[in-house]
Amino acid sequence: MSGEFDIELPLLLEAIHRKYSYDFRSYAISSLRRRLEQALEHFGCRSLSALQERVLREPEVMRGLLAHLTVQVSEMFRDPSFYLVLRQQVVPYLRTYPSLKLWIPGCATGEEVYSLAILLREEGLLDRSIIYATDINPEALRKAEAGIYELDRIADFSKAYCEAGGRGSLSDYYTAGYNAAVFDKSLRQGVLFSDHSLATDSVFAEVQLVTCRNVLIYFDRVLQDRAVALFRDSLCRKGFLALGAQETLAFSIHAAEFSEFVREEKIYQRR
Amino acid sequence: MGSLIPASQTQGPQAILVGGSAGASEVVSLVLGALPADFATPIVVVIHLPRHRPSALAGALGGKCRLALREPLDKEPLAPATVYLAPPDYHLLIDPGPSFALSVDAPVNFSRPSIDVLFRSAAHVLGPGCAGVLVSGASPDGAHGLRAIQQAGGLVAIQDPNDAAQAAMPEAARALCPDAPILSAQGISQWVQQLSAWQTSPRRGAI
Ligand SMILES: C[S@@+](CC[C@H](N)C(=O)[O-])C[C@H]1O[C@@H](n2cnc3c(N)ncnc32)[C@H](O)[C@@H]1O
């Protein structure tokens, strides 16, 4: 069983790449295998070959598969201590720039974008900031742009906002509808939501901060190195790179091009 | 107590995987506390914890354990004489290398980390080169993963449900792996020690 799966896997990824230009060939294998097993079940396919047949001929199957391959999981102010350190130790540097550009690759459904926008607003920096929020999943980008989240998630978000050093109440930034919280659209006035792949696209702007949290964990080391090179080439000298709580540059070929700024929070600074 | 290692096994495991939830930390701390500082085989532990609680487990287990103990980072290679604890709010997987991989995919069996996710990936990547044990817990998580390890040729063991603080997890495992050895907490401790003793004993050359 698993023998055939492993033979078919690279063939499927190659087919997806040739037909749709989505490149999953260098993703971390064990996570990818899990997600494809789930996709097989979802589509009722016996094998990856059967799935490949459908993916090549039915674009809507590719759309569905994309949702499986790029699971959208995010939260506002995930790891509050990270946002606290960002506020207390990185913001003082950001303040010295007359205008700011920030990049959030793999922004998923936008929770991180609104978290950062709120933080910048409270620090008086949002008006002079441009935030590039990018992802490869168009459905996620649409949701990110809408900025509407289910009401039952808001209690957790509010708690994290406070722990992250929030100056007011999270409710200052949204209006509660029947079942959803609609975030204030002025928060995204300076945000550009756009399709961009860390696997296939290139640098598009010079930025002072990249926050790319829990995206690199889905890549193998070669693709991680590609992504980190993009971050390096996008960042100005002394610009900041923030990774997820369990991510590190320690195993990257580009490790020496960054210094550790706040080790515990995985915040790096370009040399 | 006789040998728990079937003669058909010719090589020691590259990793020993331990899963549990409620009532597991006592057992795991007993097992780890009995291991010598030169215990070579890496040990990977998933114990379900309340989300967002910074891992108090390392403190609880670390005191008695002579081995290095830490939460692995993404892509970190498995190293000898080290105990790895799954970090809260991530799934922990084994990738070829072997090295660790993390994911924030949705919880499985209401758990992140999920024992099934770790065990299945290890079964796939390490095959007969991994050993798995499930101890006390109030969730069925881990049973399918344990079966996957067994089917891949790895050794497995289950804590005796009568000996466990919470029987649900070992019960579920026993239902899926009916021929796995059922051991007391002490028995599991010895089972783990044998896995490594047998691995580190020098190989005799052909005469
Ligand atoms: C787990 S989410 C991260 C969410 C958010 N950054 C956070 O920490 O809460 C991972 C995101 O990475 C995106 N992604 C996957 N491959 C990508 C690629 N090659 N380029 C850009 N984004 C990618 C997925 O679509 C998904 O939205």
Short mmCIF file of N, CA, C and O in Angstrom, two decimals, chain B residues 9 11-17 41-42 44 78 94 118-133 145-146 148-150 152-156 191 195 198:
data_model
loop_
_atom_site.label_atom_id
_atom_site.label_comp_id
_atom_site.label_asym_id
_atom_site.label_seq_id
_atom_site.Cartn_x
_atom_site.Cartn_y
_atom_site.Cartn_z
N GLN B 9 13.45 -9.75 15.69
CA GLN B 9 14.00 -8.40 15.58
C GLN B 9 15.52 -8.49 15.56
O GLN B 9 16.13 -9.07 16.45
N GLN B 11 17.60 -5.67 14.84
CA GLN B 11 18.27 -4.38 15.06
C GLN B 11 17.48 -3.58 16.06
O GLN B 11 16.26 -3.63 16.08
N GLY B 12 18.16 -2.81 16.88
CA GLY B 12 17.47 -1.98 17.85
C GLY B 12 16.75 -0.84 17.16
O GLY B 12 17.05 -0.50 16.02
N PRO B 13 15.77 -0.24 17.85
CA PRO B 13 15.03 0.86 17.24
C PRO B 13 15.87 2.13 17.13
O PRO B 13 16.79 2.33 17.92
N GLN B 14 15.54 2.97 16.14
CA GLN B 14 16.19 4.27 16.02
C GLN B 14 15.52 5.30 16.91
O GLN B 14 16.04 6.39 17.13
N ALA B 15 14.30 4.98 17.35
CA ALA B 15 13.58 5.90 18.23
C ALA B 15 12.55 5.13 19.02
O ALA B 15 11.99 4.15 18.52
N ILE B 16 12.32 5.57 20.25
CA ILE B 16 11.27 4.98 21.08
C ILE B 16 10.22 6.07 21.29
O ILE B 16 10.54 7.19 21.71
N LEU B 17 8.97 5.74 20.98
CA LEU B 17 7.90 6.74 21.03
C LEU B 17 6.95 6.40 22.16
O LEU B 17 6.53 5.25 22.30
N THR B 41 19.22 5.43 22.59
CA THR B 41 18.11 5.61 21.67
C THR B 41 17.30 6.87 22.00
O THR B 41 16.88 7.05 23.14
N PRO B 42 17.08 7.75 21.03
CA PRO B 42 16.25 8.93 21.30
C PRO B 42 14.84 8.50 21.70
O PRO B 42 14.30 7.53 21.18
N VAL B 44 10.87 9.92 22.21
CA VAL B 44 9.98 11.02 21.85
C VAL B 44 8.66 10.84 22.60
O VAL B 44 8.05 9.78 22.52
N LEU B 78 17.08 13.84 15.14
CA LEU B 78 17.00 13.07 16.39
C LEU B 78 18.41 12.72 16.83
O LEU B 78 19.19 12.18 16.05
N ILE B 94 7.75 12.76 12.42
CA ILE B 94 9.11 12.37 12.05
C ILE B 94 9.19 12.42 10.52
O ILE B 94 8.33 11.88 9.82
N LEU B 118 2.06 11.49 15.35
CA LEU B 118 3.47 11.15 15.55
C LEU B 118 3.74 9.69 15.20
O LEU B 118 4.66 9.38 14.44
N PHE B 119 2.93 8.79 15.74
CA PHE B 119 3.19 7.36 15.58
C PHE B 119 3.09 6.95 14.10
O PHE B 119 3.91 6.19 13.60
N ARG B 120 2.09 7.47 13.41
CA ARG B 120 1.95 7.10 12.00
C ARG B 120 3.13 7.57 11.17
O ARG B 120 3.63 6.84 10.31
N SER B 121 3.57 8.80 11.41
CA SER B 121 4.69 9.30 10.60
C SER B 121 5.95 8.50 10.92
O SER B 121 6.73 8.16 10.04
N ALA B 122 6.13 8.15 12.20
CA ALA B 122 7.31 7.37 12.58
C ALA B 122 7.24 5.98 11.95
O ALA B 122 8.25 5.47 11.45
N ALA B 123 6.06 5.39 11.96
CA ALA B 123 5.91 4.05 11.37
C ALA B 123 6.29 4.11 9.90
O ALA B 123 6.98 3.23 9.38
N HIS B 124 5.87 5.17 9.24
CA HIS B 124 6.14 5.27 7.81
C HIS B 124 7.62 5.51 7.54
O HIS B 124 8.20 4.89 6.65
N VAL B 125 8.22 6.39 8.29
CA VAL B 125 9.60 6.79 8.00
C VAL B 125 10.61 5.78 8.55
O VAL B 125 11.60 5.47 7.90
N LEU B 126 10.34 5.26 9.76
CA LEU B 126 11.33 4.38 10.40
C LEU B 126 10.99 2.91 10.25
O LEU B 126 11.85 2.04 10.47
N GLY B 127 9.74 2.59 9.92
CA GLY B 127 9.34 1.19 9.76
C GLY B 127 9.69 0.39 10.99
O GLY B 127 9.37 0.79 12.12
N PRO B 128 10.37 -0.76 10.81
CA PRO B 128 10.71 -1.58 11.97
C PRO B 128 11.70 -0.88 12.91
O PRO B 128 11.94 -1.37 14.01
N GLY B 129 12.23 0.26 12.49
CA GLY B 129 13.19 0.98 13.31
C GLY B 129 12.58 1.86 14.36
O GLY B 129 13.24 2.75 14.89
N CYS B 130 11.29 1.67 14.66
CA CYS B 130 10.76 2.43 15.79
C CYS B 130 9.99 1.51 16.72
O CYS B 130 9.50 0.45 16.33
N ALA B 131 9.93 1.89 17.98
CA ALA B 131 9.17 1.15 18.97
C ALA B 131 8.19 2.11 19.61
O ALA B 131 8.52 3.28 19.81
N GLY B 132 6.98 1.65 19.91
CA GLY B 132 5.96 2.54 20.46
C GLY B 132 5.31 1.98 21.70
O GLY B 132 5.12 0.76 21.80
N VAL B 133 4.99 2.85 22.63
CA VAL B 133 4.29 2.41 23.83
C VAL B 133 3.21 3.44 24.20
O VAL B 133 3.42 4.64 24.08
N GLY B 145 -2.20 4.73 15.63
CA GLY B 145 -0.77 4.92 15.40
C GLY B 145 0.04 3.74 15.89
O GLY B 145 0.99 3.30 15.24
N LEU B 146 -0.36 3.20 17.04
CA LEU B 146 0.35 2.05 17.58
C LEU B 146 0.21 0.86 16.63
O LEU B 146 1.17 0.14 16.36
N ALA B 148 -0.21 1.09 13.47
CA ALA B 148 0.63 1.37 12.29
C ALA B 148 2.09 0.98 12.56
O ALA B 148 2.76 0.42 11.69
N ILE B 149 2.56 1.26 13.77
CA ILE B 149 3.94 0.88 14.12
C ILE B 149 4.08 -0.64 14.07
O ILE B 149 5.04 -1.18 13.50
N GLN B 150 3.10 -1.32 14.64
CA GLN B 150 3.16 -2.78 14.67
C GLN B 150 3.14 -3.34 13.24
O GLN B 150 3.91 -4.23 12.90
N ALA B 152 4.16 -1.92 10.63
CA ALA B 152 5.41 -1.60 9.93
C ALA B 152 6.56 -2.45 10.44
O ALA B 152 7.69 -2.31 9.99
N GLY B 153 6.29 -3.31 11.44
CA GLY B 153 7.34 -4.19 11.94
C GLY B 153 8.03 -3.69 13.19
O GLY B 153 9.00 -4.28 13.64
N GLY B 154 7.54 -2.58 13.76
CA GLY B 154 8.14 -2.05 14.98
C GLY B 154 7.57 -2.74 16.21
O GLY B 154 6.49 -3.34 16.17
N LEU B 155 8.30 -2.67 17.31
CA LEU B 155 7.84 -3.27 18.57
C LEU B 155 6.87 -2.33 19.27
O LEU B 155 7.06 -1.12 19.23
N VAL B 156 5.86 -2.90 19.92
CA VAL B 156 4.91 -2.06 20.66
C VAL B 156 4.62 -2.68 22.03
O VAL B 156 4.81 -3.88 22.24
N TRP B 191 10.89 -2.79 29.83
CA TRP B 191 10.78 -2.99 28.38
C TRP B 191 11.62 -1.95 27.64
O TRP B 191 12.40 -2.26 26.75
N LEU B 195 15.17 -2.40 25.31
CA LEU B 195 15.29 -1.97 23.91
C LEU B 195 16.67 -1.41 23.64
O LEU B 195 17.26 -1.67 22.60
N TRP B 198 19.80 -3.93 24.38
CA TRP B 198 19.98 -4.87 23.29
C TRP B 198 20.57 -4.18 22.09
O TRP B 198 21.38 -4.72 21.36
#
